[in-house]
Short mmCIF file of C-alpha atoms in Angstrom, two decimals:
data_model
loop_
_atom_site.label_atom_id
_atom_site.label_comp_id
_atom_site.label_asym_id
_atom_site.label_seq_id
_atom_site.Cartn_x
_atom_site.Cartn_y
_atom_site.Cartn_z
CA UNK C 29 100.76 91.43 128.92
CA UNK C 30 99.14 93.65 126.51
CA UNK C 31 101.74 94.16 124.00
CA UNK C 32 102.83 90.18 123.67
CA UNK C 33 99.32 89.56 123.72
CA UNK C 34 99.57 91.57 120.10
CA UNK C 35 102.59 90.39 119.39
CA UNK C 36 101.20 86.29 119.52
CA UNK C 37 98.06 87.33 118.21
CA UNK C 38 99.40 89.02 115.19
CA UNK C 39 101.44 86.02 114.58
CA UNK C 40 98.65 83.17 114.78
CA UNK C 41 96.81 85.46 112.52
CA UNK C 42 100.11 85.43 110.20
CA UNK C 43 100.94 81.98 110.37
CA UNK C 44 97.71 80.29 109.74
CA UNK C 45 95.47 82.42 108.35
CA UNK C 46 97.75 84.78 105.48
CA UNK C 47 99.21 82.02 103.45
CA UNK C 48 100.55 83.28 100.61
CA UNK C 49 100.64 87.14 101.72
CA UNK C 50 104.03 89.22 100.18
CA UNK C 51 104.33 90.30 103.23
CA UNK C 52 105.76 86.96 104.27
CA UNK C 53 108.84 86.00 101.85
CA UNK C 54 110.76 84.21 104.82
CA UNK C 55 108.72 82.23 107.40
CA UNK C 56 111.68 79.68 108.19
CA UNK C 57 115.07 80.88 110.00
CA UNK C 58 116.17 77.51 112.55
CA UNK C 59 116.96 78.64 116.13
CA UNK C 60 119.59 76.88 117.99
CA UNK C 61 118.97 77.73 121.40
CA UNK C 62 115.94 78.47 123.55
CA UNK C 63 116.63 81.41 125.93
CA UNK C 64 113.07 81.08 127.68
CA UNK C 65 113.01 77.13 128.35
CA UNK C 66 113.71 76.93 132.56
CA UNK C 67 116.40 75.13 133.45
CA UNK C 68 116.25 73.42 136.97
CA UNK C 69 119.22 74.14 139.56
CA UNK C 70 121.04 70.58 138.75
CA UNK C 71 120.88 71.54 134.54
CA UNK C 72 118.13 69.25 134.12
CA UNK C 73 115.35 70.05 131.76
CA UNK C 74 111.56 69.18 132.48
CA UNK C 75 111.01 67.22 129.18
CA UNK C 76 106.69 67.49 129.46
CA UNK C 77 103.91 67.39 131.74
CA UNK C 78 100.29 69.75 132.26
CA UNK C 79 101.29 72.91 132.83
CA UNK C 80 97.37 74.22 133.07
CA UNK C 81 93.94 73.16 132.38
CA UNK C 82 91.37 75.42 131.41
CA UNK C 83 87.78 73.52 131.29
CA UNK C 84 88.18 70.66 128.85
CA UNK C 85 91.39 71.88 127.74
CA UNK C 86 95.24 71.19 128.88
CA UNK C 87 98.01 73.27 128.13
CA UNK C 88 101.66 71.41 127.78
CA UNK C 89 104.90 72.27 128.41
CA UNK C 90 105.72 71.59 124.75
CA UNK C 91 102.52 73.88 123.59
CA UNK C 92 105.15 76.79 125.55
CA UNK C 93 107.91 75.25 123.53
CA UNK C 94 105.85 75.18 120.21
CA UNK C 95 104.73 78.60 120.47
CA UNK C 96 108.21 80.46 121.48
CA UNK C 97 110.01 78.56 118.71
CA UNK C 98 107.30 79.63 116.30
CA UNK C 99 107.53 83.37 117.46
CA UNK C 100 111.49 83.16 116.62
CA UNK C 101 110.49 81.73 113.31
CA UNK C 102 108.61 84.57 112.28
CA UNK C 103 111.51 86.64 113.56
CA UNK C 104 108.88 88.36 116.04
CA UNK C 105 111.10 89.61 118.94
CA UNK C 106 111.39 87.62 121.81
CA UNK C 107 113.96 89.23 124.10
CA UNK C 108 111.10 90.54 126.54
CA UNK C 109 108.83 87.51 126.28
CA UNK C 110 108.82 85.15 129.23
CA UNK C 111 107.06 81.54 129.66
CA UNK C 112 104.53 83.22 131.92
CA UNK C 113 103.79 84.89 128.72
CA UNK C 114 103.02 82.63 126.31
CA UNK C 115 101.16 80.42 129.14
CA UNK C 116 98.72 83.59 129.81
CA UNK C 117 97.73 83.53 126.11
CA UNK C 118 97.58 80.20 125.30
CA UNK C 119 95.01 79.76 128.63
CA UNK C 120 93.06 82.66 126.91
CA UNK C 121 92.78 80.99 123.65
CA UNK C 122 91.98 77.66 125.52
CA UNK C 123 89.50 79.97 127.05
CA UNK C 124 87.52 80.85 124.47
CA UNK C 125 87.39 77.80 122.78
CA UNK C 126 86.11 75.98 125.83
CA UNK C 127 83.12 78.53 125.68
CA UNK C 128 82.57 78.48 122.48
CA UNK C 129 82.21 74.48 122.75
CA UNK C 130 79.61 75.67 125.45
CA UNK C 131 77.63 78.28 123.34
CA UNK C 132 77.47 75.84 120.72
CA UNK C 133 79.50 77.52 117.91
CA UNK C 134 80.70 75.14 115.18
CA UNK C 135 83.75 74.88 113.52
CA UNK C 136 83.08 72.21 110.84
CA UNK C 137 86.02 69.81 109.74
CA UNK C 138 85.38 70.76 105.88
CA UNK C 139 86.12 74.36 106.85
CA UNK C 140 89.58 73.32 109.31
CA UNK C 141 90.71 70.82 106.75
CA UNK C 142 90.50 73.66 103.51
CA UNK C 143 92.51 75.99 105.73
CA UNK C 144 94.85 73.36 106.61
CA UNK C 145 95.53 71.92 103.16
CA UNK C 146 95.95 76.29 102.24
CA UNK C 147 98.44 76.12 104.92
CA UNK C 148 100.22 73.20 103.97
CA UNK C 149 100.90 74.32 100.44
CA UNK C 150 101.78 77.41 101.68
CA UNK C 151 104.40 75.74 104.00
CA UNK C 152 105.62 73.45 101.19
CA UNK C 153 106.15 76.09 98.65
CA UNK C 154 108.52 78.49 101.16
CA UNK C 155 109.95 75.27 102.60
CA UNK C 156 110.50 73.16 99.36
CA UNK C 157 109.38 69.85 100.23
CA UNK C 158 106.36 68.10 102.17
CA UNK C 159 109.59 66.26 103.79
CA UNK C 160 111.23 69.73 104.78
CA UNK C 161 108.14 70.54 106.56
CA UNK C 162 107.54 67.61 108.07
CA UNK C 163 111.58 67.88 109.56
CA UNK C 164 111.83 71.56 110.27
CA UNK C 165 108.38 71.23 112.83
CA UNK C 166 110.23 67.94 113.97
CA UNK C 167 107.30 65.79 113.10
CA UNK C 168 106.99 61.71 112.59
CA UNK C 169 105.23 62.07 109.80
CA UNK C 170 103.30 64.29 107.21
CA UNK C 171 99.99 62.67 109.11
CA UNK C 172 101.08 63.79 112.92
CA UNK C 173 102.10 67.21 111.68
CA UNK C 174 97.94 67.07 110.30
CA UNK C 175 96.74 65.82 113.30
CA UNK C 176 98.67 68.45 115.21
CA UNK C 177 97.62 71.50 112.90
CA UNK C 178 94.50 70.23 112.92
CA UNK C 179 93.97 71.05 116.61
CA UNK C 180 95.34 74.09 116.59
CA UNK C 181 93.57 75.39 113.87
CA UNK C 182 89.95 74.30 114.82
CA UNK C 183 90.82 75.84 118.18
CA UNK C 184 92.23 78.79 116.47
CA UNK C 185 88.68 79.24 114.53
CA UNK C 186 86.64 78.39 117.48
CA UNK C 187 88.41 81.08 119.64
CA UNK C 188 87.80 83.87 116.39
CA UNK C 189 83.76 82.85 116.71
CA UNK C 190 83.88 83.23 120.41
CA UNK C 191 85.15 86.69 120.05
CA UNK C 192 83.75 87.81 117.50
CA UNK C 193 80.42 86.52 118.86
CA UNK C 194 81.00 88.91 122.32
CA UNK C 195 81.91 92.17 120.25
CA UNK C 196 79.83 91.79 117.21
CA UNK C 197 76.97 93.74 119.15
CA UNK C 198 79.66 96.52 120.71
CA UNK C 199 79.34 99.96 118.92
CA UNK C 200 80.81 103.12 119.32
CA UNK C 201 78.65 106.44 119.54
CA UNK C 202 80.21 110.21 118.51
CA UNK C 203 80.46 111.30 122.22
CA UNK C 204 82.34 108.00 123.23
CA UNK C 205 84.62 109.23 120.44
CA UNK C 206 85.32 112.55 121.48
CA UNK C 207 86.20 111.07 125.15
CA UNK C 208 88.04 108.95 123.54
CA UNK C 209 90.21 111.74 121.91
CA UNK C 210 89.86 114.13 124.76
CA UNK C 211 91.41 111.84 127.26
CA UNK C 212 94.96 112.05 125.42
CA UNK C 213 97.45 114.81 126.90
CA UNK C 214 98.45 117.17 123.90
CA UNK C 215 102.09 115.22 123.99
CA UNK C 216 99.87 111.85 123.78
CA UNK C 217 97.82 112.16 120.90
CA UNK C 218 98.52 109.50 118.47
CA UNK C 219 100.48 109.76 115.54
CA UNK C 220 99.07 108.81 112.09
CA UNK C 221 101.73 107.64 109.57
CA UNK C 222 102.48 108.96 106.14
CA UNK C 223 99.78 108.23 103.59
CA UNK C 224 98.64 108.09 99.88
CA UNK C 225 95.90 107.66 97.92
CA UNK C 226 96.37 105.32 94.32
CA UNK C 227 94.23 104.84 91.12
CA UNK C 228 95.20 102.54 88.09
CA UNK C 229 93.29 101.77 84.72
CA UNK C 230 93.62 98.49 83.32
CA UNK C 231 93.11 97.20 79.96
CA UNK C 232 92.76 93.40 79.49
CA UNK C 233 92.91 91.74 76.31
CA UNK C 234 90.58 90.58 74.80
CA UNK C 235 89.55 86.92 74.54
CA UNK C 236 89.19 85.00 71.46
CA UNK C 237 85.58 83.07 71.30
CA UNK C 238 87.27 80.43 69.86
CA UNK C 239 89.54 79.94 73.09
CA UNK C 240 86.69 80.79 74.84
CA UNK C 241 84.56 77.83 72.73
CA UNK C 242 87.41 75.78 73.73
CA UNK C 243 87.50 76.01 77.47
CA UNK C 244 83.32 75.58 77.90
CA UNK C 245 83.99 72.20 75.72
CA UNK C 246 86.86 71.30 78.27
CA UNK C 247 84.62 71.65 81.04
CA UNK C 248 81.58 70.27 79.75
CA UNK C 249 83.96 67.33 78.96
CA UNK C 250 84.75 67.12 82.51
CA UNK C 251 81.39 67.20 83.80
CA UNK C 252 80.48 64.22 81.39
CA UNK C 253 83.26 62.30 82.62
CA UNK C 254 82.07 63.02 86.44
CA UNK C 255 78.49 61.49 85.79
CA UNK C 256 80.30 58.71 84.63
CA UNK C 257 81.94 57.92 88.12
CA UNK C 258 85.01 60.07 87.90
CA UNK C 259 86.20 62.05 90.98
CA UNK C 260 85.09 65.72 91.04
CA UNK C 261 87.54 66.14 93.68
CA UNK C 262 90.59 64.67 91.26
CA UNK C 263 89.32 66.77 88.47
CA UNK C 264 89.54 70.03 90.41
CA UNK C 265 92.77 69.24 91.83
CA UNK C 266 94.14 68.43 88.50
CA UNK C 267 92.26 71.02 86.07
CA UNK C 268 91.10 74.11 87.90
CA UNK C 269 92.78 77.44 88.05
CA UNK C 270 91.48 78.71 91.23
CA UNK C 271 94.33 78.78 94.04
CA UNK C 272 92.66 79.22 96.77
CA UNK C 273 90.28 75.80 96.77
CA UNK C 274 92.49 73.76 94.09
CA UNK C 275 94.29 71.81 96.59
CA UNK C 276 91.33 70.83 98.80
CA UNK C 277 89.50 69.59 95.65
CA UNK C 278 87.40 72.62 94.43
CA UNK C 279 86.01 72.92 98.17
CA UNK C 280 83.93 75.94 99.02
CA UNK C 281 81.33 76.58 102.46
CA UNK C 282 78.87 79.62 101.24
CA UNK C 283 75.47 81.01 101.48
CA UNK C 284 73.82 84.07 100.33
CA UNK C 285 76.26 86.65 102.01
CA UNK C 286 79.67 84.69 100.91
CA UNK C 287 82.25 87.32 99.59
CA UNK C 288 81.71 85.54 95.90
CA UNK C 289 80.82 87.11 92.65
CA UNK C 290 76.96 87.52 92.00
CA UNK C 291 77.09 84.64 88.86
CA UNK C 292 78.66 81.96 90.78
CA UNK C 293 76.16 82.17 93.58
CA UNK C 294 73.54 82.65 91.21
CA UNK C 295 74.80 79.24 89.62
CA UNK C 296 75.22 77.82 93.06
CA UNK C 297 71.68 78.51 94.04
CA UNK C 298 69.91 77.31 91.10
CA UNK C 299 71.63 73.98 91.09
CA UNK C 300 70.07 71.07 93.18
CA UNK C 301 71.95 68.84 95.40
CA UNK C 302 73.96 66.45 93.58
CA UNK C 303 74.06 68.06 90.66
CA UNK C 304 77.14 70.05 88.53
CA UNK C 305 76.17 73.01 86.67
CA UNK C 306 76.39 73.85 83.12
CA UNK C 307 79.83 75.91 82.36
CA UNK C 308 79.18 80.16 83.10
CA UNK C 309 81.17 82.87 83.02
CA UNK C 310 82.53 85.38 85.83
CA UNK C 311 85.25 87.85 85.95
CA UNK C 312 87.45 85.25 86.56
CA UNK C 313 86.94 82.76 84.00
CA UNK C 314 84.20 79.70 83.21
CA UNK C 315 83.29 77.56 85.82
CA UNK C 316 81.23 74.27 86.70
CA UNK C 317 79.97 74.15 90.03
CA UNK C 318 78.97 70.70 91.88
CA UNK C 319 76.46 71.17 94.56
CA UNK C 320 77.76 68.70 97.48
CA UNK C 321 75.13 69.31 100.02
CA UNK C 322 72.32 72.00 101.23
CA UNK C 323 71.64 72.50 104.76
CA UNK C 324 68.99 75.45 104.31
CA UNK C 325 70.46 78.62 102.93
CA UNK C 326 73.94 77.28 103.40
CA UNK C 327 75.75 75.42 100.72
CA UNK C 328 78.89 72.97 100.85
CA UNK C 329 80.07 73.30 97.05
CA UNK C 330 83.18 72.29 94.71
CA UNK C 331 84.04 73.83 91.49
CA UNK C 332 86.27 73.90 88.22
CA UNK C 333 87.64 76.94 87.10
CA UNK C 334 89.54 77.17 83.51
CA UNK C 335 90.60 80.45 82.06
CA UNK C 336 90.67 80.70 78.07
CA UNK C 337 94.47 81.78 77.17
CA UNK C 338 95.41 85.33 75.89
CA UNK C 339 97.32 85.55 72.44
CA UNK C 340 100.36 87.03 72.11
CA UNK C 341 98.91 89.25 69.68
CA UNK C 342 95.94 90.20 71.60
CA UNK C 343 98.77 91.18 74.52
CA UNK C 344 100.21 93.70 72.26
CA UNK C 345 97.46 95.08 71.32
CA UNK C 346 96.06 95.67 74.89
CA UNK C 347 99.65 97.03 75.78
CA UNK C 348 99.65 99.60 72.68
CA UNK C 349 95.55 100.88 74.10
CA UNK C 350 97.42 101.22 77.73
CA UNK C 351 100.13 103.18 75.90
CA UNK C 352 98.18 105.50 74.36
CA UNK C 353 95.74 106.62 77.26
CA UNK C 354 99.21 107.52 79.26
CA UNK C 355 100.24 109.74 76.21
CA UNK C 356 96.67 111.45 76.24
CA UNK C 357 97.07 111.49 80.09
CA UNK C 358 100.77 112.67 80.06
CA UNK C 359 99.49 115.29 77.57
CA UNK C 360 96.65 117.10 79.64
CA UNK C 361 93.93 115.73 77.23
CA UNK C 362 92.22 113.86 79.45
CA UNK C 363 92.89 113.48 83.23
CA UNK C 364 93.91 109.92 84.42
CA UNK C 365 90.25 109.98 86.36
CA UNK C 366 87.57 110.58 83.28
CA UNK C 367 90.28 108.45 81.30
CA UNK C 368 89.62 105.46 84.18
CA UNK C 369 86.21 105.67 83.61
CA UNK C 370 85.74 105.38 79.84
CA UNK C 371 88.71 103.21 79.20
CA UNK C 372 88.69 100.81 82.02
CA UNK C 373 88.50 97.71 82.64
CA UNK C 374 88.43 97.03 86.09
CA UNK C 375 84.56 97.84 87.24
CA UNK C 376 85.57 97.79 90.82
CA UNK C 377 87.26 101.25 90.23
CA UNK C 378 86.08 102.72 86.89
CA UNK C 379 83.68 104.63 88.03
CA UNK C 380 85.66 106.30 91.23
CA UNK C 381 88.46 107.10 89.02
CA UNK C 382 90.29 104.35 89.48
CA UNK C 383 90.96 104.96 93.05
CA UNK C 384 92.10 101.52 95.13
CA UNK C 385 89.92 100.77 97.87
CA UNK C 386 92.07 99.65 100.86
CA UNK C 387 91.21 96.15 102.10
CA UNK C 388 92.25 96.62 105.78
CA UNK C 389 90.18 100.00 106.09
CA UNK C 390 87.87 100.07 103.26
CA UNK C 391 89.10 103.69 102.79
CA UNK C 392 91.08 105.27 100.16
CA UNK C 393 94.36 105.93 101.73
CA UNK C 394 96.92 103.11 102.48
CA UNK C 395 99.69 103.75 105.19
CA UNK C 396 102.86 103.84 103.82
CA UNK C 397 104.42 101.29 106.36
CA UNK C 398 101.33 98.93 106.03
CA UNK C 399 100.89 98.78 102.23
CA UNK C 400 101.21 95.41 100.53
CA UNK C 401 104.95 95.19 99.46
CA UNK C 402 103.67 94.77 95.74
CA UNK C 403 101.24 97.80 95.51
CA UNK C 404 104.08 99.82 97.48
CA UNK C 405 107.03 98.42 94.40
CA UNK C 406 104.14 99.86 91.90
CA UNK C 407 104.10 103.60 93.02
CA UNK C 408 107.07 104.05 95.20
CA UNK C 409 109.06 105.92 92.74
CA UNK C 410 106.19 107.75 91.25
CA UNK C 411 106.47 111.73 91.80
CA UNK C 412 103.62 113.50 92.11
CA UNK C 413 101.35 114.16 88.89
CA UNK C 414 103.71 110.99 87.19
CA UNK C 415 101.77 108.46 85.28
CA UNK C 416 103.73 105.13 85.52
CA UNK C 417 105.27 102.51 82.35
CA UNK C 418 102.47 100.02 81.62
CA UNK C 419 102.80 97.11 84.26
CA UNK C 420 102.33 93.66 82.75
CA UNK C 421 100.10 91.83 85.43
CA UNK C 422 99.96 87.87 85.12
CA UNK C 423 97.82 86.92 88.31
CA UNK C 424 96.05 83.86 88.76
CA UNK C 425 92.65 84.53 89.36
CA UNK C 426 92.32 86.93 86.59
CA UNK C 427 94.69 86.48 83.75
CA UNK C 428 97.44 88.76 81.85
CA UNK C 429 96.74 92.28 81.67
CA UNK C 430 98.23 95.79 81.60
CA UNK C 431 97.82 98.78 84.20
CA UNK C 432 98.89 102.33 84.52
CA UNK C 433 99.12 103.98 88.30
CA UNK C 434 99.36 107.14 89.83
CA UNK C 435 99.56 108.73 93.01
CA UNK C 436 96.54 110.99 93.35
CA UNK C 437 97.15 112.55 96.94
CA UNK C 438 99.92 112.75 99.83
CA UNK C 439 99.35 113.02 103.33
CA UNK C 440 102.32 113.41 105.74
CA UNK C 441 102.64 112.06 108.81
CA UNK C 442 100.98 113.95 111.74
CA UNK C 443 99.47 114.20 114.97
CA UNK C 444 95.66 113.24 115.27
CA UNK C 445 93.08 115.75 114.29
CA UNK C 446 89.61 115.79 115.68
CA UNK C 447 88.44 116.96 112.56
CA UNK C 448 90.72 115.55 109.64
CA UNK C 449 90.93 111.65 111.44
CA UNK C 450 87.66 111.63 112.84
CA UNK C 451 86.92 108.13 110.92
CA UNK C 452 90.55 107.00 112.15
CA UNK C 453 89.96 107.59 115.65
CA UNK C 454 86.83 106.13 115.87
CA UNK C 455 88.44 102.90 114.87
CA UNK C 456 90.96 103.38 117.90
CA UNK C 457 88.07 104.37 120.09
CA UNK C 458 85.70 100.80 119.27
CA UNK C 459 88.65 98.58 119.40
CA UNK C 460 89.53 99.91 122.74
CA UNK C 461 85.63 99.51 123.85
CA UNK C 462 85.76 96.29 122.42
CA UNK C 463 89.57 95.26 123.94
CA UNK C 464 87.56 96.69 127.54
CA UNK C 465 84.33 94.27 126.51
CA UNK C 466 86.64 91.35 125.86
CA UNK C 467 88.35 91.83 129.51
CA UNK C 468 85.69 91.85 131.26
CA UNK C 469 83.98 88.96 129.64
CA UNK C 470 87.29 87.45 130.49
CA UNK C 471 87.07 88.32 134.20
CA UNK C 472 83.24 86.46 134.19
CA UNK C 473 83.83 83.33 132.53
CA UNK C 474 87.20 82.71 134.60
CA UNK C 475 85.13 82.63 137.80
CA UNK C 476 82.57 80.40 136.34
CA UNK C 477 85.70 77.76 134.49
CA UNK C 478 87.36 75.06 135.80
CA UNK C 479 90.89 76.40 136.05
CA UNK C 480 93.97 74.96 137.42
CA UNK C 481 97.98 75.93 136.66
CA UNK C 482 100.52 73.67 138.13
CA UNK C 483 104.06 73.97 139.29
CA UNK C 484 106.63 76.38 139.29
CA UNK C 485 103.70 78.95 136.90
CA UNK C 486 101.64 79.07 139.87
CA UNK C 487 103.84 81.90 140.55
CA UNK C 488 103.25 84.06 137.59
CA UNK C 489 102.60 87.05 137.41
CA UNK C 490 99.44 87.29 134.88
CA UNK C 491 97.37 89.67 133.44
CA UNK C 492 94.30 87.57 134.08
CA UNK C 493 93.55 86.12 137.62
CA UNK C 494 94.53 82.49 136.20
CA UNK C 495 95.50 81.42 139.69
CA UNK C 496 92.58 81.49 141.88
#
């Protein structure tokens, strides 16, 4: 139960809540036959019916369905999952949600509907066509495929706050580590794979004031137009360059910790309810912000964002500056770290060099097998000491620029090391404290829960004592 456990989990996380990851280039591949799905001894097929109820929750027949034929989607293998499976994870999930209904944890609709609508477009662009997706999940309607994704995705959030709410206290001291490590046979110690450390410089180019004159105008337009009864919602849809809250109309939950950039929640702060900012700058652009509504230190905003547009000319010149630090790099006049930190301009890594941070770890070194497909096309040919060709970057959040990378250290694939992977086994040693935390909480709560499974799954064999 343990490894389809990970195996669903990993694809919930994937499917609802990575939209728009490299890592997923082909969500859609059609199966025509469900190897699971029990057939009864005359042929016949049970087409629905409550297959288990876990406190205020039910669990269908077609939930089993649902989840198996997304699984083959995602081209996740199947071959050893049964129904008894699925049913053992979806009562989990149920699970959790139905506690965290008790404990009081809310999952507002603002925040479901902005992943949905994230998910939707993500859907529609690998699919084609709002129609496609509607027909390929074998939906009435645009509207019940909502309604259904709805559900699943509040329930989907409300299980995350459950769990993280029983393991954000659970912490790991240095001598649970090192019985962590010792308890591995030398033959079982795990294996760490290949690894490499990356820096890049960037040079953007630089930004007329007159196209930056232009784009405050544009937006100050815009706000003028808003106090005169247009829709700030239409506006953002139709004007702003931000991907990530264009499509649910600028829409953005924060508060004084929010992952944003300092300005914008400066900005944010400042402005009362009801009110839309004057344009100001970030890293990413100019911006108006509209304050929706203030509920203490938490803040429901929408906002514009407009980038001014780089000339061609300003292009060339950024690409011949790029040039020229890889010649002094290439020769020996200045190594590519003290050249990162004077000629930079990304501040997130001019002053370490221009080492990457990885996002999964927070570390330096990225995992060959678990690097993000574009990073990995960057470097992969890159020998050691080798400077790469200026890459032309046109992203969306921040605009057309040029970078140089290199691959600043190697490390080969090997067997755990006390001393080397001390920070790496840690992290295996508190997940499996907080894996142990989340069974047992598990084992409480199912005593204290209404719990019923019908049928022919009565006979499961489970993981969890489902059947009591």
């Amino acid at each position: 139960m343990k490894s389809i456990n990970s195996r669903i989990t990993l694809f919930f996380t994937f499917v609802f809540f990575a939209a728009g990851t490299a890592a997923a280039q082909e969500i859609i591949k059609e199966t025509k036959q469900d190897t699971v799905k029990p057939v009864s001894a005359k042929g016949r097929v049970k087409v629905d019916g409550v297959v288990a109820v876990v406190g205020d929750y039910v669990v269908l027949d077609s939930d089993i369905d649902l989840m198996y034929k997304e699984l083959q989607a995602q081209n996740i293998p199947t071959k050893d999952v049964t129904r008894c499976d699925l049913l053992g994870k979806l009562m989990e999930d149920k699970l959790y949600a139905h506690q965290a209904i008790q404990d009081s944890i809310v999952v507002t609709d603002a925040d479901v509907n902005e992943t949905m609508n994230r998910q939707i477009d993500y859907f529609v662009e690998n699919l084609g066509s709002v129609d496609k997706v509607v027909k390929y999940f074998k939906k009435k309607s645009l509207e019940a495929f909502r309604a259904e994704l709805f559900e699943m995705i509040k329930n989907q959030k409300l299980t995350e706050q459950m769990q993280k709410k029983i393991i954000d206290d659970v912490q790991i001291t240095p001598e649970e580590v090192r019985q962590f490590y010792a308890q591995f046979k030398k033959d079982e110690l795990p294996v760490f794979g290949a690894e490499m450390e990356v820096a890049q410089i960037v040079i953007k180019p630089e930004v007329s004031q007159a196209e930056k004159q232009a784009v405050i105008d544009r937006l100050r337009e815009i706000k003028r137009e808003v106090q005169e009864g247009a829709s700030f919602y239409s506006k953002a849809v139709l004007y702003s360059e931000d991907p990530g809250s264009r499509s649910s109309g600028g829409y953005i939950k924060m508060n004084r910790k929010a992952p944003l950039v300092k300005e914008f929640k400066d900005v944010a702060f400042s402005t009362e309810e009801g009110q839309i900012s004057e344009p100001f700058e970030t890293e990413y652009g100019y911006h108006i912000i509209y304050v929706e509504k203030v509920r203490g230190q938490e803040l429901d905003v929408r906002h514009i964002l407009m980038t001014p547009k780089v000339s061609n000319e300003a292009l060339k010149k950024a690409k011949e500056k790029i040039e020229k630090i890889r010649s002094r790099i290439a020769a020996g006049e200045i190594t590519f770290a003290d050249a990162a930190r004077s000629e930079s301009d990304e501040k997130e890594t001019k002053n370490s060099g221009g080492l990457l941070i990885n996002p999964r770890t927070f570390g330096t070194r990225f995992e060959l097998t678990k690097m993000d497909p574009s990073l990995y096309n960057d470097i992969s040919d890159l020998k050691d000491n080798e400077v790469s060709r200026p890459i032309l970057v046109d992203e969306s959040r921040t605009g057309k620029h040029y970078k140089i990378m290199m691959v600043t250290n190697r490390y080969d694939e090997h067997v755990a090391d006390y001393a080397k992977d001390y920070l790496k086994i840690k992290e295996l040693a508190l997940k499996e404290k907080q894996k142990k935390t989340l069974s047992k909480w598990n084992e409480e709560k199912i005593k204290d829960t209404y719990i019923k499974v019908n049928g022919d799954y009565r006979a499961c064999t489970f993981a969890n004592h489902w059947v009591k």
